[in-house]
Amino acid sequence: MRGGVFKNASSLFSSYLNVRRKYMKIKQKNLAPYLLLLPALALLLVFRIYPMISTVIESFYTNNLTADAREFVGFANFTRVLSDQIFWKSLKVTFVFNLINIPIQVFLALVVAVILNSRARGISLFRSIVMIPIAVSPVVSTTLWKTMMDYNAGVLNGLLALVGIPRQEFFLVKEQALWSIVIVTAWKGIPYMMIFFLAGLQEIPVAVLEAAKIDGASSWQSFFKITLPLLKRVFAFVLVTDTILNLILFAPIWLITKGGPQLSTNLIMYETYRRGMVYGDLGGSSAMLIVVILIVAIVLGLQFLALRTDD
Amino acid sequence: MKSKSTKKMIGRIFLLLMISALVLSACGGNENNNNDVVAQNTNDANNENMNTNDAADEEPAMPEDVTITWLMVSNWPVADSGFLEEFYKEYPHITVEMEATTINQMYEAIQVRVGGGASDPDVFLVNAPLTTGYGTRGLLLPLDDVFTDEEMANYYPAAVEIGSFGGEFLSAPIHTSTQNLYYNADMFAAAGITPPAQDERWTWEQITEAAQKLTIDEDGDGIPEVWGFNFEQIELFYQLQPLPLSLDCCQSISDDGLTVDGIINSESWVEAFSWYGSLFNELGVAPKGAISTAELFRSGNMAMMLAGPWQVNALAAGSADFGFDYGISLHPYFEDGEVVTPTSGWHLGVNANTEKEEAAKAFVHWFTTETGGKAWFSHVRSALSAQQSVNEWIGTAEIYSEAPWNFIQVAIGELDSNPIIRPPVVGYLEYTTLIETAFADIRNGADAQEALDLIALRIESELAKYAP
């Protein structure tokens, strides 16, 4: 009897150990990914989530002029921003800039990707050269362009003089400044977007293109009827990425024009930064930022709708 | 086995954390001690207005080393000038680390870092009219306990006024300043023009006429080899404010500091800045784009410049190499207007969040009282002192009695020629940085009325947040 009790207890204990071992195994298995994700999640929390929440909170408070003067003001910052002519001017400049810049970047990125996808001789060297701008930091590339397009000492004006074209003012006059910023951003943006197109092009099965060729399709027909439709997903990705990057463009404006001349390059991100960080209007700046985020979300939503794929 | 090793690991981490905490708390203790010792040293140096440390009196201790950071502008030739070495003679335990940047980046750094509660920089340059704005934001530590009544009385009254806010003295003045006309005498002789005498004041109309004659484009490529005239600080409000105020003195912003429409885009401002824009465009006597007026003058490519007294130093230092004679005269004015000159300059402030208050205050005190003032002029010679006694010393010192050093006397004399301070309003930073963008636009060819109308709108948009 006693032996039977011990036997039962022993088997109970061993099955307990088995269950526990299994449980620990499962637990360890389940915990591992979370533990591995923890550093990234912590960084995300500190540098993304916390600032976002803080921005939302700040937009409902008065200007943080002194530590004691912080006061809840409801939507007052939003009404102030929305009735501010400079905000609307800035928004208009941002839209004009994007309407010029995004189509140029996307179109040229596609063209370059198609060229680089060919099997012409020396294409790998050309591919490497085209990739160089991606490796250069935005600050460095902006500074280089600022120097090259300097009115007095810029190499571009030197080259123009060689062919008899008078010196151009580039960043100095409102008629040219925004276009000059488009050049600066396109230099980095085109190769970056091109990579995605190139990857998309290389995913297209050669057999499909060859079949079309056998069926008598010309190169143009293949491109428009097969390649482009198969790139629709890549297009959606590139368009969304490019829109986000350009709507929040900051470095070239901060380093070159500071929003001028005559507010012609006063993009909304720079306006937001200047209000908050330079002039201490954190409430107004946060409210402006939230409006911008909402606008970006709407634009992206529309883009997703327009480029929705059925599969 | 695994759980054992995990426990061991946790134990080790805990131990490490404990050790780190102990080390950190020990460091914290040291820092506090540092401040006490610095306080004692400062007491010894000044013998007044500072707290005393009885324990240190009983047993004098060697002051512990402390390093403070000083945020300043990169175009000041302080490094290797010997200026800080003078400070170290009195305060060998304090090391000053300079953090040099451009003026606009310095404004941003103060706003972002000090405004964000950072404890460094410990000391930073304050553009005098910004004292009100910084004071409103609580960025500056009051300095009333740092200076004696005698030292306060030694400053020019305008400097004390602009350095104070809310009944507290918040920024101690290093400089005051003015602007004078510098000219290349050889170019005047070659063009057959008699330059103004040292005590003569030309009108802007005379300057325009002479500048047109002095501008030379030998190869006819549309880019003159010699430009007629330019301002040294081409787009700065400090230098350009006297232009419209010469025509209609002396308002640059409304009394409450909130509105500018009808002031900065009024007839007199548009007239003054249309003339300013014409120098770079229609008349073509001054260069556009990023250039250095002083360098063009020194290299013999600029016939006249309106510049600060610090240029006497720069010119004297290289006068042997120039190959031309130069002279100085008084600040011009418009024919139908009145004489108005710019004034004030840089001040020093202590970060309200500094953890090295005593050392920072000791540095500011030394820098902005007589010993530091004389050392500054002797080694750096940047502008005129905000201390009357230092300027009197410059005026009588034998080493400054010969040409070109005696040009500095002309500048000292100009300090009384209707000097107008920049408006010390709470939104001065917004006001000045924005209006300067309009000046840049006008210089680059924008219509003065259009540019000033737009910037009036822009400035008021920023100032709206200060409305009660």
Short mmCIF file of C-alpha atoms in Angstrom, two decimals, chain A residues 57-74 76-77 80 280-286, chain B residues 465 467:
data_model
loop_
_atom_site.label_atom_id
_atom_site.label_comp_id
_atom_site.label_asym_id
_atom_site.label_seq_id
_atom_site.Cartn_x
_atom_site.Cartn_y
_atom_site.Cartn_z
CA ILE A 57 -0.20 66.58 -25.39
CA GLU A 58 1.86 69.70 -26.11
CA SER A 59 -0.56 70.83 -28.80
CA PHE A 60 -3.20 71.41 -26.12
CA TYR A 61 -1.01 73.60 -23.94
CA THR A 62 0.10 77.22 -24.11
CA ASN A 63 3.50 78.29 -25.30
CA ASN A 64 6.13 76.99 -23.03
CA LEU A 65 7.67 80.40 -22.36
CA THR A 66 8.38 79.67 -18.75
CA ALA A 67 8.01 76.53 -16.74
CA ASP A 68 5.20 78.11 -14.68
CA ALA A 69 3.22 79.45 -17.61
CA ARG A 70 2.13 76.08 -19.01
CA GLU A 71 -1.62 76.02 -19.24
CA PHE A 72 -4.20 73.78 -20.88
CA VAL A 73 -5.85 75.71 -23.70
CA GLY A 74 -7.90 73.08 -25.52
CA ALA A 76 -6.63 77.24 -29.09
CA ASN A 77 -3.29 76.33 -30.66
CA ARG A 80 -4.33 79.94 -34.04
CA GLY A 280 9.95 78.40 -28.55
CA ASP A 281 6.31 78.14 -29.68
CA LEU A 282 6.01 74.47 -28.79
CA GLY A 283 2.21 74.53 -28.58
CA GLY A 284 1.76 76.10 -32.01
CA SER A 285 4.48 73.92 -33.50
CA SER A 286 2.92 70.73 -32.11
CA LYS B 465 1.98 84.04 -29.29
CA ALA B 467 -0.21 88.54 -27.00
#
